[in-house]
Coordinates of C-alpha atoms in Angstrom, one line a residue:
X20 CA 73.9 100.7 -4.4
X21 CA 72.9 102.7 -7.7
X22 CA 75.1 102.0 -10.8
X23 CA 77.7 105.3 -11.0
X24 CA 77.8 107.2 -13.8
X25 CA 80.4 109.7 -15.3
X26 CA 80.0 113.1 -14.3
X27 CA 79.1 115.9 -16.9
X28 CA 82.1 118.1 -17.7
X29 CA 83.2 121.0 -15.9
X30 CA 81.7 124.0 -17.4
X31 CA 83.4 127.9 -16.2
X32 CA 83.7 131.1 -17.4
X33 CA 87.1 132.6 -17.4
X34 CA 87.0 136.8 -16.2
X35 CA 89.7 138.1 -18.8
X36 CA 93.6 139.7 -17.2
X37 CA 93.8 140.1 -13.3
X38 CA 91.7 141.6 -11.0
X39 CA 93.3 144.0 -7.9
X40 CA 91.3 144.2 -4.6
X41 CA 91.9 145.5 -1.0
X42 CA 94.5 143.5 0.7
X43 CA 92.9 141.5 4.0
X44 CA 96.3 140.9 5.6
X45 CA 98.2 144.2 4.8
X46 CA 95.4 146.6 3.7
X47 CA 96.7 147.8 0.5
X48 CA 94.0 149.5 -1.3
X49 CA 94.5 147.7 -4.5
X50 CA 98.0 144.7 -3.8
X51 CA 95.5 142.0 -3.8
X52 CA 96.3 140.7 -7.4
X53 CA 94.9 137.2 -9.4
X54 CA 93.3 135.7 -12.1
X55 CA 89.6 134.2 -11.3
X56 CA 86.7 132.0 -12.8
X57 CA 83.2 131.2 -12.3
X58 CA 82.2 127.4 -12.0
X59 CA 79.0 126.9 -13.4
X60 CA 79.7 123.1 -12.1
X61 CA 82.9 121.4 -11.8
X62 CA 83.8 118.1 -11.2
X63 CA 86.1 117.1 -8.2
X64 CA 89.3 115.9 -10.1
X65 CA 89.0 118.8 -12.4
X66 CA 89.1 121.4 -8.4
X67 CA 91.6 118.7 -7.5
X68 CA 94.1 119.3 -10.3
X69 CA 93.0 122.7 -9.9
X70 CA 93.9 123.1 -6.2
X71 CA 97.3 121.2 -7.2
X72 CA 98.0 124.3 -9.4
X73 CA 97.0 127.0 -6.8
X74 CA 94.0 127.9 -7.5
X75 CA 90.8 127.9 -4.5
X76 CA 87.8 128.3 -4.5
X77 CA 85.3 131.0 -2.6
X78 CA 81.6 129.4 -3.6
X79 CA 81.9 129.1 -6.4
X80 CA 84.6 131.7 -7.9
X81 CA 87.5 129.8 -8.3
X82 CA 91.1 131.9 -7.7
X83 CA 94.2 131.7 -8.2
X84 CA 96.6 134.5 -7.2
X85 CA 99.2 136.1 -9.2
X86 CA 102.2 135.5 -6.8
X87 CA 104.8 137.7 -8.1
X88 CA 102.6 140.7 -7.9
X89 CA 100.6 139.8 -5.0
X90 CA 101.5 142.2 -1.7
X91 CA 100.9 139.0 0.6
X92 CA 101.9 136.0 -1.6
X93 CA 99.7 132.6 -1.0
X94 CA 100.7 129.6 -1.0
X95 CA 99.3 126.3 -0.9
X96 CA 100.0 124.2 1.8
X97 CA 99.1 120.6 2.4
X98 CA 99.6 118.3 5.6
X99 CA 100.1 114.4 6.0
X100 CA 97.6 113.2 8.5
X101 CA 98.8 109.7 8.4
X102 CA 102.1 110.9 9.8
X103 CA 100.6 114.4 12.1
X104 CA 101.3 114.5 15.5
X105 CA 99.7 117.2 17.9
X106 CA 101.9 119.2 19.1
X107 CA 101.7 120.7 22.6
X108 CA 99.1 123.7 21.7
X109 CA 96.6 121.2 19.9
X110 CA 97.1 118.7 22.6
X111 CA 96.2 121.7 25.0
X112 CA 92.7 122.6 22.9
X113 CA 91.8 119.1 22.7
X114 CA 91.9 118.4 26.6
X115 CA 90.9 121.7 26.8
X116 CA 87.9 120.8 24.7
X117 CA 87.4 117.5 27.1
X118 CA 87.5 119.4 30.4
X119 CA 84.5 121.2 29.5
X120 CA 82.6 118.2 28.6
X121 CA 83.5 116.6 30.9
X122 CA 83.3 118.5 33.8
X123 CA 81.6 122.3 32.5
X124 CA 85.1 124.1 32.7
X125 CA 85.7 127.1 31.3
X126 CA 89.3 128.2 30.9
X127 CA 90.1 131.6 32.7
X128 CA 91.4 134.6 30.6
X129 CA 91.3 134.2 26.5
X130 CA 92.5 131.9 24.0
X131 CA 95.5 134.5 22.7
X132 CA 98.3 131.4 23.2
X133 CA 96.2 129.3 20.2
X134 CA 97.8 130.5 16.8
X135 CA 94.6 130.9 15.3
X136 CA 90.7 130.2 16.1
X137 CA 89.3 129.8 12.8
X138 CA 90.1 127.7 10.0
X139 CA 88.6 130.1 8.0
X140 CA 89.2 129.9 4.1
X141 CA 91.7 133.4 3.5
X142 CA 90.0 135.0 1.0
X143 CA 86.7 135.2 2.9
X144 CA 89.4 137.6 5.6
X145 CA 90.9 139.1 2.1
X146 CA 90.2 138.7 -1.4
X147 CA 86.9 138.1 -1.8
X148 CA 85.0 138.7 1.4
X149 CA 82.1 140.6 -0.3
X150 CA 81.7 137.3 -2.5
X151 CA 81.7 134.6 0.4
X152 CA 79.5 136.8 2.2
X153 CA 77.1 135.9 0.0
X154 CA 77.9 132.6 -0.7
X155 CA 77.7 131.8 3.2
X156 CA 74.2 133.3 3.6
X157 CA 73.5 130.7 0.7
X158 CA 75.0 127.8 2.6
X159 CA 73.1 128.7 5.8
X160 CA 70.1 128.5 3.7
X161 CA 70.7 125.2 1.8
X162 CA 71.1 123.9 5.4
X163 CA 68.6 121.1 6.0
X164 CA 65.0 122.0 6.9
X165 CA 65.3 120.6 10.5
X166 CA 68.4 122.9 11.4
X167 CA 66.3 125.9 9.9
X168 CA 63.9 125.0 12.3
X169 CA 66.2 124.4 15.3
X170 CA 67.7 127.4 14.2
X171 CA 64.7 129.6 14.5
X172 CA 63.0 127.6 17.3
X173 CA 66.1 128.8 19.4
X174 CA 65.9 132.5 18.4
X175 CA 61.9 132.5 19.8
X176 CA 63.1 130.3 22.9
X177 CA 65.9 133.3 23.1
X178 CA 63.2 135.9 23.6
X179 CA 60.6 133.8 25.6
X180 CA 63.8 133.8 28.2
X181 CA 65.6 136.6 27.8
X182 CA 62.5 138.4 30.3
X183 CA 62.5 135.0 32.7
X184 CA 66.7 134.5 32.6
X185 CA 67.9 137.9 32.6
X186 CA 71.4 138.1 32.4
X187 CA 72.1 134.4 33.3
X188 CA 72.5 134.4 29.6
X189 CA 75.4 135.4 27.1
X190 CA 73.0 136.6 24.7
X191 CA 74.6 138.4 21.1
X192 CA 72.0 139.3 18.5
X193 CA 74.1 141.5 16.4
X194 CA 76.7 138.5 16.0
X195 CA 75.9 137.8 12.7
X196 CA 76.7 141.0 11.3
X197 CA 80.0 141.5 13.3
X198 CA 80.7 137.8 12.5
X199 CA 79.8 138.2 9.0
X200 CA 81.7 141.4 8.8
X201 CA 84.6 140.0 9.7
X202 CA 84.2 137.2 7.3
X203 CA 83.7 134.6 10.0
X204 CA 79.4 134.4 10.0
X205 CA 78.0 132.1 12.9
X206 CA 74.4 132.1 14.5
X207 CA 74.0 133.6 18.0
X208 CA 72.9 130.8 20.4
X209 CA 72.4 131.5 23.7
X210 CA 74.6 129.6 26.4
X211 CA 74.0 128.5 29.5
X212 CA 77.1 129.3 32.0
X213 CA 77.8 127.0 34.6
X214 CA 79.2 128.7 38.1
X215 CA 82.3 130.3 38.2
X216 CA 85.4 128.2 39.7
X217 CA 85.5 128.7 43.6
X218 CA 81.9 129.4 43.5
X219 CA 78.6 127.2 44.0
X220 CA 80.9 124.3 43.7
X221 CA 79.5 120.3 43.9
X222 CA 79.4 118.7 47.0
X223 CA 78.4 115.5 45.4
X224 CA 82.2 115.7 44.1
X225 CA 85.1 114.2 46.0
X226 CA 86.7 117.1 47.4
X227 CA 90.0 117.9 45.4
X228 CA 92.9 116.0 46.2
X229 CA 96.2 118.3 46.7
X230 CA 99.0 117.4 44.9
X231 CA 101.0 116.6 47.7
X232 CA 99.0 113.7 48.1
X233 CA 98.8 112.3 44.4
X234 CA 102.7 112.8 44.2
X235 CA 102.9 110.0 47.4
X236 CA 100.0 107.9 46.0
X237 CA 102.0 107.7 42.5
X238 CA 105.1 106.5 44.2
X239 CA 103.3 104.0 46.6
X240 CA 101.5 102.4 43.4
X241 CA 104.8 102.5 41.5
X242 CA 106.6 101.0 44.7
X243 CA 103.8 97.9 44.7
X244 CA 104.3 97.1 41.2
X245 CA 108.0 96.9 41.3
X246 CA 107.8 94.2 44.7
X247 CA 105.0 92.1 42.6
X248 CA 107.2 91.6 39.7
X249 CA 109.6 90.5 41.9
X250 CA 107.1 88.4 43.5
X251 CA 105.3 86.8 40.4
X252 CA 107.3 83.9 40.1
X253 CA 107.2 82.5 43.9
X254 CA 103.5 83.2 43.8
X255 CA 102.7 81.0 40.3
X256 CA 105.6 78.3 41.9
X257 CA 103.1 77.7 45.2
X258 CA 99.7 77.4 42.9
X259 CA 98.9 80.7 44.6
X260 CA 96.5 83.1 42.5
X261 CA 97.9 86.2 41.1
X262 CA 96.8 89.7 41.5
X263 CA 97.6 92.0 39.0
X264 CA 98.1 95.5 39.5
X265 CA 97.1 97.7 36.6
X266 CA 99.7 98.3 34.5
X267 CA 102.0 100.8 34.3
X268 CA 101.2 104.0 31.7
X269 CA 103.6 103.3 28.5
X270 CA 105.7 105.8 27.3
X271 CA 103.8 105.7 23.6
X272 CA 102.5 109.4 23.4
X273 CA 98.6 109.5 23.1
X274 CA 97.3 109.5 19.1
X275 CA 95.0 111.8 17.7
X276 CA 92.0 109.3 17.4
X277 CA 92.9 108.7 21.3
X278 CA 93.0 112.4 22.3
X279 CA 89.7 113.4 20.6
X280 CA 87.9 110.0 21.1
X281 CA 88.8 109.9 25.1
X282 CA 85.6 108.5 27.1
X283 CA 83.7 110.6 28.8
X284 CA 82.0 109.9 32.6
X285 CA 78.8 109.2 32.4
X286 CA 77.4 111.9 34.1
X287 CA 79.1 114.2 31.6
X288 CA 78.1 117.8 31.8
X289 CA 77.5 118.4 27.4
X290 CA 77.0 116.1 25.1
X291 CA 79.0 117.0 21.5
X292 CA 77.7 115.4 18.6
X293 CA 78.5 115.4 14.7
X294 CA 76.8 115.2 11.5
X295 CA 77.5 115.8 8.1
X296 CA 75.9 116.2 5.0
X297 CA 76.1 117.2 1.4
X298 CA 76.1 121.0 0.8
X299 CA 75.3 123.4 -2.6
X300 CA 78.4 124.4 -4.1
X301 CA 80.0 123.8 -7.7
X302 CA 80.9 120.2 -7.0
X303 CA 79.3 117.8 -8.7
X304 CA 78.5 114.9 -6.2
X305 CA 80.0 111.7 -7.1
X306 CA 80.0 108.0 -5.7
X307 CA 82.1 105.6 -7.3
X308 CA 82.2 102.4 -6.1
X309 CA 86.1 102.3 -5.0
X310 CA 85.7 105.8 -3.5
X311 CA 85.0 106.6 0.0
X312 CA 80.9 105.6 1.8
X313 CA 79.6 109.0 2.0
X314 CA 81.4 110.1 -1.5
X315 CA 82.8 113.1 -3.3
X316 CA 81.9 116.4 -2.8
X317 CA 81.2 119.4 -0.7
X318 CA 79.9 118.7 2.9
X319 CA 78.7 120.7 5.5
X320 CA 80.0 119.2 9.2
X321 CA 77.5 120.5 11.8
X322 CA 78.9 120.9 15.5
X323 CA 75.9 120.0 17.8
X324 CA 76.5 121.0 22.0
X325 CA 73.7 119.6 24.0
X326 CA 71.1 119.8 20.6
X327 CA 72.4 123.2 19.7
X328 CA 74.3 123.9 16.9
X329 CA 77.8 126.0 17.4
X330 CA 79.5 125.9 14.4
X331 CA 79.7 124.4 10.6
X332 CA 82.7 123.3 8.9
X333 CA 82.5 123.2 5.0
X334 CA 85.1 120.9 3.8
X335 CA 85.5 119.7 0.2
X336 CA 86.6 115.7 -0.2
X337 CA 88.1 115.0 -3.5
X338 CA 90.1 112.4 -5.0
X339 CA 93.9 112.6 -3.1
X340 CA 92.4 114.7 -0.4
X341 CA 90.0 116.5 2.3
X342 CA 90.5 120.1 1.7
X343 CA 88.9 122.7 4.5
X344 CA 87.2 125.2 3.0
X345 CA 86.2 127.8 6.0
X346 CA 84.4 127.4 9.6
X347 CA 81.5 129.6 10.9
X348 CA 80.9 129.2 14.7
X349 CA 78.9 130.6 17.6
X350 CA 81.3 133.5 19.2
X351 CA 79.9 132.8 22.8
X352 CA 82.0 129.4 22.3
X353 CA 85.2 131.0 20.8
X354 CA 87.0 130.5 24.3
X355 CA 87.1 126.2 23.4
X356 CA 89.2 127.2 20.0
X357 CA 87.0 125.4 17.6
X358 CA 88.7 126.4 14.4
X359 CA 92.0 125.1 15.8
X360 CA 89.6 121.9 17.5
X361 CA 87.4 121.7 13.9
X362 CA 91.0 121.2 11.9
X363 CA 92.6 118.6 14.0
X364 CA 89.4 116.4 13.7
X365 CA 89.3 117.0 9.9
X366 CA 92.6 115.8 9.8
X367 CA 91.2 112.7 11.5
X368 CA 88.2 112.2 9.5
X369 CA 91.3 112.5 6.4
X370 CA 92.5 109.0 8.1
X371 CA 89.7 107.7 8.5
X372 CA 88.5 108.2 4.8
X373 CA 92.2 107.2 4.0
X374 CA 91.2 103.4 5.1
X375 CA 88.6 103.1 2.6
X376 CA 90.4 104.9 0.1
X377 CA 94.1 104.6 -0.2
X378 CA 94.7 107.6 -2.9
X379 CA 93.1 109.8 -0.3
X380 CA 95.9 110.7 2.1
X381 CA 96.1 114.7 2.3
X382 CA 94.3 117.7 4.2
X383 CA 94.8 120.8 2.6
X384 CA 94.6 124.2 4.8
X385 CA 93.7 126.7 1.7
X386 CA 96.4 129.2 1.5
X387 CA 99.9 129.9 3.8
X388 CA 100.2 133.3 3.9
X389 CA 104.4 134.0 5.3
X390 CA 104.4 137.8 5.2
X391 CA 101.3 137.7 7.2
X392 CA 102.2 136.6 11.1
X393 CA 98.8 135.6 12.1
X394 CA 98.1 133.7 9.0
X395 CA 101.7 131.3 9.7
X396 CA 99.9 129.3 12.1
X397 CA 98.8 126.5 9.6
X398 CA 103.0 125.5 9.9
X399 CA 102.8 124.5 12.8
X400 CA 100.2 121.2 11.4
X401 CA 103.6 119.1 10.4
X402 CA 104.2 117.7 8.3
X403 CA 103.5 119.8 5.8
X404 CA 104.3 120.8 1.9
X405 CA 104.4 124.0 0.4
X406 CA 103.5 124.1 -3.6
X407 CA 106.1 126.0 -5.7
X408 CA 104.3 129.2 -7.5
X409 CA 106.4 128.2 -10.9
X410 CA 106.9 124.2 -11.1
X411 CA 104.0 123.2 -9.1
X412 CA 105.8 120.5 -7.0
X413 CA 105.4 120.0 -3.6
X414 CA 108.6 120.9 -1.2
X415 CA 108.4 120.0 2.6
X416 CA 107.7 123.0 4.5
X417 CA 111.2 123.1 6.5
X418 CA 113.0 123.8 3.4
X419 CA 111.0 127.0 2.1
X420 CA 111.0 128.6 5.4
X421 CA 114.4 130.0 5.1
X422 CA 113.4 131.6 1.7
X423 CA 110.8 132.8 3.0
X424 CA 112.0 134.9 5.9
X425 CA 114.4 136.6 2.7
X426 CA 112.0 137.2 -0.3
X427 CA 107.9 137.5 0.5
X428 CA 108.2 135.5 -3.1
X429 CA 110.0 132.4 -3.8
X430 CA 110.1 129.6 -5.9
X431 CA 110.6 126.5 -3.9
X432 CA 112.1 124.1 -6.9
X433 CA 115.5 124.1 -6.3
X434 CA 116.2 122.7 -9.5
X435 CA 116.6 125.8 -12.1
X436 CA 116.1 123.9 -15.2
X437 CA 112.8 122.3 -13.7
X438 CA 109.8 123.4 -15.4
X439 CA 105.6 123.3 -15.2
X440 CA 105.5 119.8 -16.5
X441 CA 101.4 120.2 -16.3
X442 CA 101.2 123.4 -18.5
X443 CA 99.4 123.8 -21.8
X444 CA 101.3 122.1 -25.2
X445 CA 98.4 121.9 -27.7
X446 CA 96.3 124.9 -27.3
X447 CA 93.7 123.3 -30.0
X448 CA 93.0 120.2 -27.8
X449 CA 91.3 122.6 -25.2
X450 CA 87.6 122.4 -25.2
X451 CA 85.3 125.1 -25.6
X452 CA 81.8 125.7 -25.1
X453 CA 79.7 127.9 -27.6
X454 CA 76.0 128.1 -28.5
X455 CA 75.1 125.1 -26.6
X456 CA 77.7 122.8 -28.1
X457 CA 81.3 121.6 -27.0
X458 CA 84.2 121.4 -29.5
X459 CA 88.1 121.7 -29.7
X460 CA 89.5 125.0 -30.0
X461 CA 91.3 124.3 -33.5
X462 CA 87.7 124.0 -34.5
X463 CA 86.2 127.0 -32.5
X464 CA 89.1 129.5 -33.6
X465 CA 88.3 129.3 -37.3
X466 CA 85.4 131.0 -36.7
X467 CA 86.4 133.7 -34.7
X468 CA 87.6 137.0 -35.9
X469 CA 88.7 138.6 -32.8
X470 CA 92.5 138.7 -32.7
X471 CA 92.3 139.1 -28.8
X472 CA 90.3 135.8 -28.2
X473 CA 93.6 133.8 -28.9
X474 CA 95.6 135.9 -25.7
X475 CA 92.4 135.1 -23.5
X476 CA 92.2 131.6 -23.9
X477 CA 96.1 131.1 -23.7
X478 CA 96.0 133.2 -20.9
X479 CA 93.2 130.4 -19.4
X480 CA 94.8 127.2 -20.3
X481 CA 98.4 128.4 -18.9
X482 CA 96.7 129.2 -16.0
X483 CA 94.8 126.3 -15.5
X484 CA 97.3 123.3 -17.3
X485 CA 96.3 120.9 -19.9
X486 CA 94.9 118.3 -18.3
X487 CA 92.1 120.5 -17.3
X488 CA 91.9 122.7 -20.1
X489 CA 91.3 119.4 -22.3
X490 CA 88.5 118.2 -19.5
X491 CA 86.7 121.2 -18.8
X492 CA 84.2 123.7 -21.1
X493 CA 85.6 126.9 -21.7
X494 CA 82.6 129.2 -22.3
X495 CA 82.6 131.7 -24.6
X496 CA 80.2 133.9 -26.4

């Protein structure tokens, strides 16, 4: 492996006072308030300190909203994979998700009992939709040259068949602009529908077994293995062989890895495959030796059914954590919940990365949004920590709840002497960047003569704590 070298420093450009936009979860022409930046390039402790503050990124405008002027406060909200269980609704997706590999089912009615089906980064449905609109028709273009090409190869296989298959196929051209519009973009690929239940059905299948007559087999196997236990012992006293029954199911709930990993038959009707690979973004890609294989950085996670692509999961992996960024997926697949599917197998890939790399132990969700109903469902991935708006510690989510439901706004530090440990002391240690060279502040101020430039760039290193402020370039003109 190549020696590793330091990253170059971050380098952004702070947009002066707070900006007001249409609300995505209430509507309110102009309640969307926060302060924002553009990262020219960042490096990922610098967005992980960041992100630890409550600040996000879209692309690569980096926000952070003003919570106690916000109409739909958001808060940053973390889970512990090592300790997540599924609960009952994921556990229902991800055998969902196995039926129809395994056997082509497709569940009857829609998907309205999931909590959510995208993973979505908020601001793309609020904030800043205009702005990830554009960053996500970049990111389909920095996709790799063979998924441009599988891409377009299946919109001229699309229109070769459309005349020959008629309406055999779900076929939604204008899904990229409804998709889009909705901030949740995602190619239209066309899917082949296998015969409805009740009809066409398999006669190479045994015939389906009532349950009747798996409740009596259950007890007759359960019945046998009590006798032979009994039985063991005079058996192995006579020299007799031994046959084993299989063993009875233990009561240990099924893990993550063992839900999503299950085998499939070998005559499996799709095939889901993954790959993953580094994507444009403000990141700076980094590979330290004592960090994980495929590194730091932004990566695009490609869902692949039967050699088609349905959806892409950007995620960002940084020093403490694996941090979901949004999901864009086919809509003729919404009905196998992928965004609820693509978060429960980030949150494995966390553990997974967590072997390698110790320090790396969190999956954060983007934003909780409590005064929002739809937007609660990333609760429910336990446990999980809410970060306070004013001290920036991390409280369990069980404990802010109850605030919650009384004030849209709360500070979770129950301590009221507590205060931002991470803020800015030393305004002159902050670094600067101007005409193509870095310095300290106490140097760059004694050349300015603006008295306004002073409020900015305490304004900026507040916001952003001193740790980073000393790290990354301020740019000014």
């Amino acid at each position: 492996m190549a020696s590793w070298s330091a990253p170059s420093p971050s380098l952004v450009e702070y947009f002066e006072g707070q900006t007001s936009f249409q609300c995505g979860y209430c509507k309110n022409n102009f309640g969307s308030r926060s302060y924002g930046m553009w990262a020219h390039s960042m490096t990922v402790q610098d967005y992980q300190d960041l992100i630890d503050r409550g600040w996000r990124r879209s692309g690569k405008y980096v926000y952070k909203p003003v919570m106690n002027q916000t109409c739909c406060p958001q808060y940053t909200i973390r889970c512990h994979p090592l300790q997540f269980q599924p609960s009952k609704s994921h556990k229902k997706v991800l055998k969902k998700m196995l039926k129809f590999l395994a056997k082509g089912e497709i569940p009857k009615g829609n998907c309205e009992d999931e909590p959510m089906d995208s993973t979505m980064e908020d601001a793309v449905d609020g904030d800043f939709a205009l702005m990830n609109k554009l960053d996500i028709k970049c990111d389909l273009k920095t996709l790799s040259s063979d998924l441009k090409g599988s891409i377009e190869s299946e919109e001229k296989e699309k229109e070769k068949s459309l005349k020959k298959e008629g309406s055999k196929e779900l076929i939604h051209p204008q899904a990229i602009e409804e998709k889009l519009g909705s901030g949740e973009p995602s190619h239209s690929i066309k899917v082949h529908i296998g015969p409805k239940p009740g009809k066409g059905a398999d006669l190479s299948k045994p015939p389906c077994r009532k349950a009747k007559e798996m409740r009596k087999e259950r007890k007759r196997l359960k019945l046998m293995q009590q006798d032979s236990a009994g039985a063991f012992e005079g058996f192995q006293a006579q020299g007799q062989p031994v046959c084993l029954l299989p063993k009875a199911k233990s009561n240990q709930p099924k893990s993550l890895e063992d839900l999503i990993f299950e085998s499939l038959p070998e005559n499996a009707s799709h095939k889901l495959e993954f790959t993953r690979f580094l994507c444009n973004s403000p990141l700076e890609a980094e590979h330290p030796a004592n960090g994980p294989e495929c590194g730091y950085g932004s990566f695009h996670q490609q869902y692949w059914l039967d050699g088609k692509i349905i959806a892409v999961g950007v995620i960002d992996i940084l020093p403490y954590c694996v941090s979901s960024v949004y999901l864009y997926y086919d809509p003729d697949y919404s009905f196998l919940s992928l965004g609820v599917y693509s978060a429960l197998r980030e949150i494995a890939f966390t553990r997974q990365l967590h072997e390698k790399t110790s320090q790396l132990s969190y999956y954060y969700m983007g934003f909780y949004i409590h005064s929002c109903p739809k937007m609660r469902y990333k609760g429910q991935y336990r446990p999980s920590d809410l970060l306070c708006p004013e001290t920036y510690v991390w409280v369990p989510i069980e404990q802010c709840l109850p605030s919650l439901d009384n004030s849209k706004y709360c500070r979770f530090n129950q301590d009221p002497q507590a205060e931002d440990e991470g803020r800015s002391k030393d305004l002159d240690r902050l670094r600067v960047f101007h005409r193509r060279s870095a310095m300290p502040y106490g140097v760059y101020k004694n050349h300015q003569e603006d008295p306004s430039e002073e409020a900015v760039v305490l304004e900026y290193a507040n916001l952003v704590g001193q740790k980073c402020s000393e790290r990354m370039l301020l740019f000014r003109h």
